[in-house]
mmCIF file of C-alpha atoms in Angstrom:
data_model
loop_
_atom_site.group_PDB
_atom_site.id
_atom_site.type_symbol
_atom_site.label_atom_id
_atom_site.label_comp_id
_atom_site.label_asym_id
_atom_site.label_seq_id
_atom_site.Cartn_x
_atom_site.Cartn_y
_atom_site.Cartn_z
ATOM 1 C CA UNK A 5 -176.274 -205.149 61.472
ATOM 2 C CA UNK A 6 -178.447 -208.022 62.717
ATOM 3 C CA UNK A 7 -180.793 -210.097 60.542
ATOM 4 C CA UNK A 8 -184.348 -210.601 61.713
ATOM 5 C CA UNK A 9 -186.315 -213.824 61.332
ATOM 6 C CA UNK A 10 -185.928 -216.516 60.107
ATOM 7 C CA UNK A 11 -182.201 -216.265 61.000
ATOM 8 C CA UNK A 12 -182.096 -214.226 64.186
ATOM 9 C CA UNK A 13 -178.450 -214.945 64.926
ATOM 10 C CA UNK A 14 -177.082 -213.593 61.639
ATOM 11 C CA UNK A 15 -174.872 -210.516 61.719
ATOM 12 C CA UNK A 16 -173.293 -208.579 58.842
ATOM 13 C CA UNK A 17 -169.666 -207.557 59.243
ATOM 14 C CA UNK A 18 -166.376 -207.292 57.379
ATOM 15 C CA UNK A 19 -164.668 -210.566 56.484
ATOM 16 C CA UNK A 20 -161.166 -210.488 57.947
ATOM 17 C CA UNK A 21 -157.907 -212.308 57.331
ATOM 18 C CA UNK A 22 -158.740 -214.798 60.068
ATOM 19 C CA UNK A 23 -161.795 -215.798 58.023
ATOM 20 C CA UNK A 24 -159.815 -216.637 54.852
ATOM 21 C CA UNK A 25 -160.403 -220.404 55.139
ATOM 22 C CA UNK A 26 -164.170 -219.899 55.441
ATOM 23 C CA UNK A 27 -164.092 -217.344 52.607
ATOM 24 C CA UNK A 28 -162.425 -219.867 50.314
ATOM 25 C CA UNK A 29 -164.582 -222.809 51.429
ATOM 26 C CA UNK A 30 -167.731 -220.865 50.573
ATOM 27 C CA UNK A 31 -166.293 -219.956 47.158
ATOM 28 C CA UNK A 32 -165.293 -223.560 46.514
ATOM 29 C CA UNK A 33 -168.762 -224.803 47.442
ATOM 30 C CA UNK A 34 -170.704 -222.252 45.419
ATOM 31 C CA UNK A 35 -168.535 -222.546 42.298
ATOM 32 C CA UNK A 36 -167.752 -226.258 42.758
ATOM 33 C CA UNK A 37 -163.970 -225.914 42.688
ATOM 34 C CA UNK A 38 -162.477 -229.417 42.803
ATOM 35 C CA UNK A 39 -159.053 -230.695 43.791
ATOM 36 C CA UNK A 40 -158.268 -231.345 40.109
ATOM 37 C CA UNK A 41 -159.164 -227.721 39.285
ATOM 38 C CA UNK A 42 -156.710 -226.593 41.941
ATOM 39 C CA UNK A 43 -153.935 -228.839 40.617
ATOM 40 C CA UNK A 44 -154.473 -227.650 37.037
ATOM 41 C CA UNK A 45 -154.123 -224.074 38.278
ATOM 42 C CA UNK A 46 -150.597 -224.843 39.431
ATOM 43 C CA UNK A 47 -151.312 -225.002 43.175
ATOM 44 C CA UNK A 48 -149.998 -228.027 45.048
ATOM 45 C CA UNK A 49 -153.100 -228.377 47.195
ATOM 46 C CA UNK A 50 -156.138 -226.554 48.570
ATOM 47 C CA UNK A 51 -154.164 -225.219 51.537
ATOM 48 C CA UNK A 52 -151.739 -223.474 49.187
ATOM 49 C CA UNK A 53 -154.627 -221.931 47.245
ATOM 50 C CA UNK A 54 -156.312 -220.733 50.456
ATOM 51 C CA UNK A 55 -153.017 -219.144 51.537
ATOM 52 C CA UNK A 56 -152.836 -217.334 48.181
ATOM 53 C CA UNK A 57 -156.191 -215.663 48.906
ATOM 54 C CA UNK A 58 -154.859 -213.738 51.909
ATOM 55 C CA UNK A 59 -153.764 -210.733 49.817
ATOM 56 C CA UNK A 60 -157.343 -210.477 48.532
ATOM 57 C CA UNK A 61 -158.625 -209.968 52.063
ATOM 58 C CA UNK A 62 -155.781 -207.572 52.811
ATOM 59 C CA UNK A 63 -156.307 -205.349 49.765
ATOM 60 C CA UNK A 64 -160.029 -205.779 49.132
ATOM 61 C CA UNK A 65 -163.129 -205.018 51.119
ATOM 62 C CA UNK A 66 -165.152 -208.140 51.870
ATOM 63 C CA UNK A 67 -168.525 -208.239 53.629
ATOM 64 C CA UNK A 68 -170.326 -211.288 54.914
ATOM 65 C CA UNK A 69 -173.262 -212.574 56.904
ATOM 66 C CA UNK A 70 -172.200 -214.723 59.857
ATOM 67 C CA UNK A 71 -174.269 -217.219 61.823
ATOM 68 C CA UNK A 72 -172.405 -216.802 65.098
ATOM 69 C CA UNK A 73 -168.871 -217.284 63.708
ATOM 70 C CA UNK A 74 -169.803 -219.261 60.579
ATOM 71 C CA UNK A 75 -169.578 -217.326 57.298
ATOM 72 C CA UNK A 76 -172.732 -218.100 55.290
ATOM 73 C CA UNK A 77 -172.926 -215.361 52.624
ATOM 74 C CA UNK A 78 -170.289 -213.002 51.212
ATOM 75 C CA UNK A 79 -169.314 -210.387 48.623
ATOM 76 C CA UNK A 80 -165.835 -209.005 47.825
ATOM 77 C CA UNK A 81 -164.834 -205.688 46.236
ATOM 78 C CA UNK A 82 -161.490 -205.564 44.430
ATOM 79 C CA UNK A 83 -159.791 -202.156 44.268
ATOM 80 C CA UNK A 84 -159.299 -201.445 40.566
ATOM 81 C CA UNK A 85 -158.786 -198.625 38.091
ATOM 82 C CA UNK A 86 -160.188 -198.627 34.558
ATOM 83 C CA UNK A 87 -160.016 -196.489 31.441
ATOM 84 C CA UNK A 88 -163.406 -195.026 30.501
ATOM 85 C CA UNK A 89 -162.984 -193.350 27.105
ATOM 86 C CA UNK A 90 -159.555 -192.028 28.101
ATOM 87 C CA UNK A 91 -160.485 -191.001 31.653
ATOM 88 C CA UNK A 92 -159.234 -193.100 34.565
ATOM 89 C CA UNK A 93 -161.885 -194.119 37.092
ATOM 90 C CA UNK A 94 -161.514 -195.993 40.355
ATOM 91 C CA UNK A 95 -163.599 -199.148 39.949
ATOM 92 C CA UNK A 96 -165.014 -201.630 42.432
ATOM 93 C CA UNK A 97 -164.635 -205.138 41.049
ATOM 94 C CA UNK A 98 -167.339 -207.346 42.544
ATOM 95 C CA UNK A 99 -166.397 -210.987 43.051
ATOM 96 C CA UNK A 100 -166.505 -213.813 45.572
ATOM 97 C CA UNK A 101 -170.299 -213.601 45.628
ATOM 98 C CA UNK A 102 -171.955 -216.591 47.237
ATOM 99 C CA UNK A 103 -174.459 -217.899 49.774
ATOM 100 C CA UNK A 104 -174.859 -221.409 51.142
ATOM 101 C CA UNK A 105 -178.109 -222.868 49.729
ATOM 102 C CA UNK A 106 -179.788 -223.288 53.115
ATOM 103 C CA UNK A 107 -179.500 -219.506 53.606
ATOM 104 C CA UNK A 108 -180.649 -218.544 50.085
ATOM 105 C CA UNK A 109 -183.906 -216.731 49.401
ATOM 106 C CA UNK A 110 -183.893 -214.564 52.519
ATOM 107 C CA UNK A 111 -182.487 -211.320 51.084
ATOM 108 C CA UNK A 112 -178.944 -211.776 52.409
ATOM 109 C CA UNK A 113 -177.277 -211.002 49.076
ATOM 110 C CA UNK A 114 -179.546 -208.041 48.371
ATOM 111 C CA UNK A 115 -178.378 -206.410 51.591
ATOM 112 C CA UNK A 116 -174.728 -207.296 50.903
ATOM 113 C CA UNK A 117 -174.966 -205.653 47.457
ATOM 114 C CA UNK A 118 -176.462 -202.514 48.975
ATOM 115 C CA UNK A 119 -173.671 -202.356 51.571
ATOM 116 C CA UNK A 120 -171.044 -203.016 48.871
ATOM 117 C CA UNK A 121 -172.367 -200.182 46.700
ATOM 118 C CA UNK A 122 -172.349 -197.794 49.643
ATOM 119 C CA UNK A 123 -168.767 -198.822 50.419
ATOM 120 C CA UNK A 124 -167.726 -198.229 46.791
ATOM 121 C CA UNK A 125 -169.373 -194.820 46.875
ATOM 122 C CA UNK A 126 -167.553 -193.944 50.119
ATOM 123 C CA UNK A 127 -164.284 -194.945 48.406
ATOM 124 C CA UNK A 128 -165.023 -192.850 45.289
ATOM 125 C CA UNK A 129 -165.337 -195.919 43.065
ATOM 126 C CA UNK A 130 -167.927 -194.416 40.737
ATOM 127 C CA UNK A 131 -168.264 -197.562 38.617
ATOM 128 C CA UNK A 132 -168.313 -201.308 39.291
ATOM 129 C CA UNK A 133 -167.535 -204.346 37.099
ATOM 130 C CA UNK A 134 -168.413 -208.000 37.648
ATOM 131 C CA UNK A 135 -168.498 -211.341 35.855
ATOM 132 C CA UNK A 136 -172.111 -212.538 36.123
ATOM 133 C CA UNK A 137 -173.151 -216.046 37.114
ATOM 134 C CA UNK A 138 -176.675 -214.892 36.204
ATOM 135 C CA UNK A 139 -177.210 -211.908 33.898
ATOM 136 C CA UNK A 140 -180.927 -211.535 34.840
ATOM 137 C CA UNK A 141 -180.073 -211.463 38.554
ATOM 138 C CA UNK A 142 -177.480 -208.730 38.236
ATOM 139 C CA UNK A 143 -179.632 -206.744 35.848
ATOM 140 C CA UNK A 144 -182.242 -206.584 38.585
ATOM 141 C CA UNK A 145 -179.518 -205.163 40.853
ATOM 142 C CA UNK A 146 -178.525 -202.448 38.352
ATOM 143 C CA UNK A 147 -175.677 -203.993 36.348
ATOM 144 C CA UNK A 148 -175.712 -204.269 32.549
ATOM 145 C CA UNK A 149 -173.588 -205.972 29.898
ATOM 146 C CA UNK A 150 -170.585 -203.835 28.951
ATOM 147 C CA UNK A 151 -168.357 -206.129 26.887
ATOM 148 C CA UNK A 152 -168.291 -209.359 24.911
ATOM 149 C CA UNK A 153 -165.882 -212.247 24.509
ATOM 150 C CA UNK A 154 -165.465 -213.722 21.052
ATOM 151 C CA UNK A 155 -164.168 -217.291 20.881
ATOM 152 C CA UNK A 156 -162.786 -218.548 17.579
ATOM 153 C CA UNK A 157 -161.546 -221.810 16.103
ATOM 154 C CA UNK A 158 -159.673 -221.970 12.797
ATOM 155 C CA UNK A 159 -157.896 -224.696 10.834
ATOM 156 C CA UNK A 160 -154.181 -224.533 10.159
ATOM 157 C CA UNK A 161 -155.014 -224.123 6.458
ATOM 158 C CA UNK A 162 -156.972 -220.949 7.260
ATOM 159 C CA UNK A 163 -154.108 -219.167 8.969
ATOM 160 C CA UNK A 164 -153.425 -215.734 7.479
ATOM 161 C CA UNK A 165 -150.634 -215.423 4.948
ATOM 162 C CA UNK A 166 -147.421 -213.953 6.231
ATOM 163 C CA UNK A 167 -147.276 -210.164 5.999
ATOM 164 C CA UNK A 168 -143.845 -208.611 5.776
ATOM 165 C CA UNK A 169 -143.084 -206.518 8.854
ATOM 166 C CA UNK A 170 -139.892 -204.665 9.846
ATOM 167 C CA UNK A 171 -139.791 -206.039 13.391
ATOM 168 C CA UNK A 172 -139.466 -209.458 15.004
ATOM 169 C CA UNK A 173 -141.106 -211.700 17.632
ATOM 170 C CA UNK A 174 -139.293 -213.119 20.647
ATOM 171 C CA UNK A 175 -140.574 -215.659 23.171
ATOM 172 C CA UNK A 176 -140.441 -214.560 26.798
ATOM 173 C CA UNK A 177 -141.824 -215.465 30.221
ATOM 174 C CA UNK A 178 -145.339 -214.161 30.804
ATOM 175 C CA UNK A 179 -144.066 -211.860 33.559
ATOM 176 C CA UNK A 180 -141.342 -210.272 31.416
ATOM 177 C CA UNK A 181 -141.080 -206.501 31.929
ATOM 178 C CA UNK A 182 -141.875 -205.851 28.251
ATOM 179 C CA UNK A 183 -145.244 -207.590 28.705
ATOM 180 C CA UNK A 184 -146.153 -205.045 31.361
ATOM 181 C CA UNK A 185 -144.789 -202.206 29.233
ATOM 182 C CA UNK A 186 -147.027 -203.068 26.268
ATOM 183 C CA UNK A 187 -150.116 -203.764 28.335
ATOM 184 C CA UNK A 188 -149.807 -200.538 30.329
ATOM 185 C CA UNK A 189 -149.761 -198.498 27.142
ATOM 186 C CA UNK A 190 -152.514 -200.602 25.578
ATOM 187 C CA UNK A 191 -154.756 -200.152 28.635
ATOM 188 C CA UNK A 192 -154.305 -196.368 28.491
ATOM 189 C CA UNK A 193 -155.439 -196.349 24.862
ATOM 190 C CA UNK A 194 -158.399 -198.756 25.076
ATOM 191 C CA UNK A 195 -161.747 -197.900 26.630
ATOM 192 C CA UNK A 196 -162.901 -200.283 29.361
ATOM 193 C CA UNK A 197 -159.467 -201.780 30.018
ATOM 194 C CA UNK A 198 -158.188 -202.521 33.504
ATOM 195 C CA UNK A 199 -155.049 -200.693 34.629
ATOM 196 C CA UNK A 200 -153.326 -203.780 36.026
ATOM 197 C CA UNK A 201 -151.337 -203.593 39.237
ATOM 198 C CA UNK A 202 -149.216 -206.498 40.439
ATOM 199 C CA UNK A 203 -152.267 -207.634 42.428
ATOM 200 C CA UNK A 204 -154.391 -207.588 39.253
ATOM 201 C CA UNK A 205 -151.763 -209.567 37.325
ATOM 202 C CA UNK A 206 -151.732 -212.207 40.058
ATOM 203 C CA UNK A 207 -155.511 -212.481 39.767
ATOM 204 C CA UNK A 208 -155.197 -212.684 35.970
ATOM 205 C CA UNK A 209 -153.146 -215.873 36.303
ATOM 206 C CA UNK A 210 -154.751 -217.244 39.483
ATOM 207 C CA UNK A 211 -156.627 -220.150 37.932
ATOM 208 C CA UNK A 212 -154.150 -220.881 35.158
ATOM 209 C CA UNK A 213 -150.750 -222.479 35.367
ATOM 210 C CA UNK A 214 -148.641 -219.575 34.148
ATOM 211 C CA UNK A 215 -145.544 -221.780 34.112
ATOM 212 C CA UNK A 216 -147.106 -223.569 31.123
ATOM 213 C CA UNK A 217 -147.891 -220.321 29.245
ATOM 214 C CA UNK A 218 -145.551 -218.354 26.994
ATOM 215 C CA UNK A 219 -145.492 -214.716 25.929
ATOM 216 C CA UNK A 220 -144.624 -213.916 22.321
ATOM 217 C CA UNK A 221 -143.591 -210.250 22.144
ATOM 218 C CA UNK A 222 -143.390 -208.245 18.925
ATOM 219 C CA UNK A 223 -140.551 -205.702 18.737
ATOM 220 C CA UNK A 224 -140.554 -203.013 16.045
ATOM 221 C CA UNK A 225 -137.489 -202.038 13.994
ATOM 222 C CA UNK A 226 -136.330 -199.770 16.820
ATOM 223 C CA UNK A 227 -136.517 -202.613 19.341
ATOM 224 C CA UNK A 228 -139.606 -201.240 21.086
ATOM 225 C CA UNK A 229 -142.168 -203.839 22.295
ATOM 226 C CA UNK A 230 -145.552 -203.126 20.683
ATOM 227 C CA UNK A 231 -147.515 -206.386 20.861
ATOM 228 C CA UNK A 232 -147.977 -209.414 23.126
ATOM 229 C CA UNK A 233 -149.492 -212.857 22.636
ATOM 230 C CA UNK A 234 -150.086 -215.272 25.541
ATOM 231 C CA UNK A 235 -150.263 -218.840 24.229
ATOM 232 C CA UNK A 236 -149.653 -222.530 24.782
ATOM 233 C CA UNK A 237 -149.638 -225.608 22.549
ATOM 234 C CA UNK A 238 -151.287 -228.877 23.578
ATOM 235 C CA UNK A 239 -152.421 -231.892 21.554
ATOM 236 C CA UNK A 240 -151.737 -230.154 18.206
ATOM 237 C CA UNK A 241 -153.847 -227.133 19.147
ATOM 238 C CA UNK A 242 -152.404 -223.621 19.355
ATOM 239 C CA UNK A 243 -154.271 -221.896 22.213
ATOM 240 C CA UNK A 244 -154.381 -218.081 22.314
ATOM 241 C CA UNK A 245 -155.244 -216.736 25.751
ATOM 242 C CA UNK A 246 -154.983 -213.093 24.775
ATOM 243 C CA UNK A 247 -153.417 -210.899 22.105
ATOM 244 C CA UNK A 248 -152.992 -207.153 22.605
ATOM 245 C CA UNK A 249 -151.065 -204.728 20.436
ATOM 246 C CA UNK A 250 -150.484 -201.028 19.889
ATOM 247 C CA UNK A 251 -150.726 -200.984 16.086
ATOM 248 C CA UNK A 252 -151.512 -203.140 13.067
ATOM 249 C CA UNK A 253 -147.835 -203.828 12.421
ATOM 250 C CA UNK A 254 -147.630 -205.613 15.763
ATOM 251 C CA UNK A 255 -150.884 -207.489 15.059
ATOM 252 C CA UNK A 256 -149.485 -208.713 11.734
ATOM 253 C CA UNK A 257 -146.195 -209.665 13.368
ATOM 254 C CA UNK A 258 -147.930 -211.735 16.043
ATOM 255 C CA UNK A 259 -150.136 -213.508 13.500
ATOM 256 C CA UNK A 260 -147.001 -214.243 11.439
ATOM 257 C CA UNK A 261 -145.689 -215.967 14.564
ATOM 258 C CA UNK A 262 -148.877 -218.017 14.925
ATOM 259 C CA UNK A 263 -148.790 -218.960 11.224
ATOM 260 C CA UNK A 264 -145.195 -220.143 11.618
ATOM 261 C CA UNK A 265 -146.627 -223.077 13.610
ATOM 262 C CA UNK A 266 -148.445 -224.370 10.513
ATOM 263 C CA UNK A 267 -146.645 -227.721 10.518
ATOM 264 C CA UNK A 268 -147.087 -228.241 14.275
ATOM 265 C CA UNK A 269 -150.816 -227.788 14.842
ATOM 266 C CA UNK A 270 -154.182 -228.600 13.255
ATOM 267 C CA UNK A 271 -156.292 -226.025 15.064
ATOM 268 C CA UNK A 272 -155.926 -222.532 16.464
ATOM 269 C CA UNK A 273 -158.325 -221.638 19.280
ATOM 270 C CA UNK A 274 -158.517 -218.356 21.102
ATOM 271 C CA UNK A 275 -160.395 -215.414 22.547
ATOM 272 C CA UNK A 276 -160.933 -211.818 21.484
ATOM 273 C CA UNK A 277 -162.238 -209.454 24.148
ATOM 274 C CA UNK A 278 -163.776 -206.903 21.831
ATOM 275 C CA UNK A 279 -166.583 -206.971 19.287
ATOM 276 C CA UNK A 280 -164.089 -207.306 16.444
ATOM 277 C CA UNK A 281 -164.800 -210.490 14.456
ATOM 278 C CA UNK A 282 -161.601 -212.217 13.368
ATOM 279 C CA UNK A 283 -163.277 -213.632 10.243
ATOM 280 C CA UNK A 284 -163.292 -210.252 8.495
ATOM 281 C CA UNK A 285 -159.517 -210.020 8.835
ATOM 282 C CA UNK A 286 -158.842 -213.452 7.323
ATOM 283 C CA UNK A 287 -158.633 -214.319 3.636
ATOM 284 C CA UNK A 288 -160.613 -217.504 4.318
ATOM 285 C CA UNK A 289 -163.410 -216.181 6.522
ATOM 286 C CA UNK A 290 -165.376 -219.414 6.847
ATOM 287 C CA UNK A 291 -164.386 -220.005 10.442
ATOM 288 C CA UNK A 292 -166.312 -220.749 13.622
ATOM 289 C CA UNK A 293 -166.800 -217.772 15.932
ATOM 290 C CA UNK A 294 -168.908 -217.622 19.072
ATOM 291 C CA UNK A 295 -169.751 -214.335 20.737
ATOM 292 C CA UNK A 296 -171.133 -214.144 24.257
ATOM 293 C CA UNK A 297 -171.581 -211.436 26.894
ATOM 294 C CA UNK A 298 -168.535 -211.294 29.136
ATOM 295 C CA UNK A 299 -168.485 -208.605 31.841
ATOM 296 C CA UNK A 300 -171.177 -206.369 33.286
ATOM 297 C CA UNK A 301 -170.822 -202.842 34.654
ATOM 298 C CA UNK A 302 -172.824 -200.560 36.899
ATOM 299 C CA UNK A 303 -172.557 -196.855 37.637
ATOM 300 C CA UNK A 304 -172.223 -196.550 41.420
ATOM 301 C CA UNK A 305 -172.789 -192.790 41.714
ATOM 302 C CA UNK A 306 -174.463 -191.160 38.696
ATOM 303 C CA UNK A 307 -173.667 -187.546 39.539
ATOM 304 C CA UNK A 308 -169.974 -188.117 40.178
ATOM 305 C CA UNK A 309 -169.630 -190.452 37.207
ATOM 306 C CA UNK A 310 -171.215 -187.868 34.885
ATOM 307 C CA UNK A 311 -169.024 -185.071 36.228
ATOM 308 C CA UNK A 312 -165.858 -186.979 35.236
ATOM 309 C CA UNK A 313 -167.191 -188.439 31.962
ATOM 310 C CA UNK A 314 -165.421 -187.124 28.812
ATOM 311 C CA UNK A 315 -168.472 -185.896 26.901
ATOM 312 C CA UNK A 316 -167.790 -183.968 23.725
ATOM 313 C CA UNK A 317 -168.991 -180.330 23.916
ATOM 314 C CA UNK A 318 -172.683 -179.710 23.163
ATOM 315 C CA UNK A 319 -174.959 -176.668 22.899
ATOM 316 C CA UNK A 320 -178.446 -177.562 24.107
ATOM 317 C CA UNK A 321 -178.746 -178.776 27.735
ATOM 318 C CA UNK A 322 -180.817 -181.816 28.703
ATOM 319 C CA UNK A 323 -181.405 -183.960 31.766
ATOM 320 C CA UNK A 324 -181.432 -187.645 32.609
ATOM 321 C CA UNK A 325 -184.283 -189.052 34.699
ATOM 322 C CA UNK A 326 -182.787 -192.187 36.261
ATOM 323 C CA UNK A 327 -184.279 -195.087 38.206
ATOM 324 C CA UNK A 328 -182.048 -197.297 40.355
ATOM 325 C CA UNK A 329 -183.470 -200.419 42.091
ATOM 326 C CA UNK A 330 -180.801 -200.539 44.821
ATOM 327 C CA UNK A 331 -178.810 -197.303 45.166
ATOM 328 C CA UNK A 332 -181.438 -194.730 46.088
ATOM 329 C CA UNK A 333 -178.992 -191.830 45.624
ATOM 330 C CA UNK A 334 -179.055 -192.525 41.855
ATOM 331 C CA UNK A 335 -182.816 -192.257 41.463
ATOM 332 C CA UNK A 336 -183.584 -188.734 40.353
ATOM 333 C CA UNK A 337 -182.800 -185.930 37.907
ATOM 334 C CA UNK A 338 -179.330 -185.162 36.542
ATOM 335 C CA UNK A 339 -179.105 -182.209 34.166
ATOM 336 C CA UNK A 340 -176.134 -181.662 31.865
ATOM 337 C CA UNK A 341 -175.176 -178.148 30.830
ATOM 338 C CA UNK A 342 -172.034 -177.320 28.832
ATOM 339 C CA UNK A 343 -170.917 -173.831 29.770
ATOM 340 C CA UNK A 344 -167.578 -172.069 29.272
ATOM 341 C CA UNK A 345 -165.899 -175.267 28.081
ATOM 342 C CA UNK A 346 -166.966 -177.189 31.179
ATOM 343 C CA UNK A 347 -169.699 -179.671 32.061
ATOM 344 C CA UNK A 348 -172.077 -178.790 34.897
ATOM 345 C CA UNK A 349 -174.294 -181.458 36.502
ATOM 346 C CA UNK A 350 -177.219 -180.554 38.770
ATOM 347 C CA UNK A 351 -180.578 -181.879 39.952
ATOM 348 C CA UNK A 352 -182.590 -179.193 38.108
ATOM 349 C CA UNK A 353 -184.849 -180.122 35.200
ATOM 350 C CA UNK A 354 -183.014 -178.212 32.461
ATOM 351 C CA UNK A 355 -183.855 -178.949 28.821
ATOM 352 C CA UNK A 356 -185.664 -182.046 27.557
ATOM 353 C CA UNK A 357 -185.710 -185.297 29.546
ATOM 354 C CA UNK A 358 -183.987 -188.608 28.811
ATOM 355 C CA UNK A 359 -185.844 -191.311 30.764
ATOM 356 C CA UNK A 360 -183.892 -194.526 31.459
ATOM 357 C CA UNK A 361 -182.841 -196.885 34.249
ATOM 358 C CA UNK A 362 -179.369 -197.250 35.736
ATOM 359 C CA UNK A 363 -178.671 -200.340 33.631
ATOM 360 C CA UNK A 364 -179.399 -198.504 30.383
ATOM 361 C CA UNK A 365 -177.416 -195.427 31.408
ATOM 362 C CA UNK A 366 -174.423 -197.660 32.126
ATOM 363 C CA UNK A 367 -174.842 -199.467 28.797
ATOM 364 C CA UNK A 368 -175.079 -196.127 26.989
ATOM 365 C CA UNK A 369 -172.030 -194.476 28.550
ATOM 366 C CA UNK A 370 -169.910 -197.636 28.314
ATOM 367 C CA UNK A 371 -170.923 -197.597 24.623
ATOM 368 C CA UNK A 372 -172.039 -201.225 24.573
ATOM 369 C CA UNK A 373 -175.043 -199.999 22.577
ATOM 370 C CA UNK A 374 -175.653 -196.608 20.995
ATOM 371 C CA UNK A 375 -178.459 -194.225 21.974
ATOM 372 C CA UNK A 376 -180.482 -194.668 18.751
ATOM 373 C CA UNK A 377 -180.544 -198.451 19.204
ATOM 374 C CA UNK A 378 -181.541 -198.212 22.872
ATOM 375 C CA UNK A 379 -184.373 -195.881 21.887
ATOM 376 C CA UNK A 380 -185.581 -198.307 19.189
ATOM 377 C CA UNK A 381 -185.897 -201.111 21.733
ATOM 378 C CA UNK A 382 -187.600 -198.678 24.148
ATOM 379 C CA UNK A 383 -184.864 -198.660 26.767
ATOM 380 C CA UNK A 384 -184.641 -194.854 26.356
ATOM 381 C CA UNK A 385 -187.533 -192.407 26.078
ATOM 382 C CA UNK A 386 -186.585 -188.956 24.800
ATOM 383 C CA UNK A 387 -186.803 -186.569 21.846
ATOM 384 C CA UNK A 388 -185.170 -187.085 18.459
ATOM 385 C CA UNK A 389 -183.021 -184.016 19.106
ATOM 386 C CA UNK A 390 -181.735 -185.473 22.379
ATOM 387 C CA UNK A 391 -180.951 -188.759 20.642
ATOM 388 C CA UNK A 392 -178.876 -186.933 18.039
ATOM 389 C CA UNK A 393 -177.071 -185.107 20.836
ATOM 390 C CA UNK A 394 -176.314 -188.340 22.697
ATOM 391 C CA UNK A 395 -175.018 -189.935 19.504
ATOM 392 C CA UNK A 396 -172.598 -187.041 19.037
ATOM 393 C CA UNK A 397 -171.299 -186.455 22.546
ATOM 394 C CA UNK A 398 -170.614 -190.041 23.713
ATOM 395 C CA UNK A 399 -167.287 -191.436 22.399
ATOM 396 C CA UNK A 400 -167.793 -194.288 19.939
ATOM 397 C CA UNK A 401 -165.314 -196.903 21.164
ATOM 398 C CA UNK A 402 -166.244 -200.403 22.302
ATOM 399 C CA UNK A 403 -165.062 -201.626 25.678
ATOM 400 C CA UNK A 404 -162.119 -204.024 25.941
ATOM 401 C CA UNK A 405 -161.893 -206.115 29.090
ATOM 402 C CA UNK A 406 -159.953 -209.363 29.291
ATOM 403 C CA UNK A 407 -159.531 -209.908 33.017
ATOM 404 C CA UNK A 408 -161.373 -212.317 35.282
ATOM 405 C CA UNK A 409 -161.953 -211.896 39.002
#
């Protein structure tokens, strides 16, 4: 594809392994990655970090605009798999998005996003995730907020009291096999979660020095690992990168481990990747918590996404009327009929209509907000009966997503 004026020499093509240095230089410029950032990540120098990006270009699909042979705008799609209410979906993780400022404002990224969505559709990635540098920008392209990150800070005196548990905690390396064992089971049980491959784990630690992180693993009375805490201690602060567990026993066991550091630290800081305020679980709830939108999602192909979605059975059919600003194949009618214990999706206008855009449909099915709320703020237009149906048939579990790409 060739770009017309004002940049007549621009062509759109796949970014290849030979372009890895340009790929990384554009990322570094757009996101202002400094040499000190690279050193703190555990890389010896920029060359080592650039070399580490080669697997991304080997495993991912990357598109870019080139001015002759100079890469000036790019977008990358990570191959991922996520749990959507218990159903595994292939997911296109959008990252590496950037354009040099002198080429901005000419529609380069709009075309790259369209090409990326078509590529995801061709690869049966019916949903896409991304971390937004600008929520309004990506909303205009069809993405919507799907999950939050809660950051907390508590004093040592506010640590929860020890709860007696039958198991024990052991400190391990962050790449211990039991870490993977717990996370794999956790990700299968939690809506929104990434099914991490070795590639995904490498990305998880890419910009952190994993040699300076420790995994605390909770083992139950039978010796089975059921909870993991990634942490480090610096300047009398206990930092929690992530805590995931399979049951409340493991949660209590891991917090017992944190509380055991009472004499070593003044503050405990950490993140929770689900709308589950820590304050409610503490005896002293007067703590500082900050909640902010974290990741955004977008349905790539409405029909195929709906066909695989685990709706609960329903009696009266209805249809979605969807508008999509970029992916024209999503603009239209999608009827849902439950017949003989199976969902049927078609383009006929069956039953009452649910009018909404692709952003709102994504928000609804990812369960970031419920149907009744979206109707109150006029993001959905439909009948009261349809709203009650949507409330009943969409699983009520909030998305958990703790990765960064």
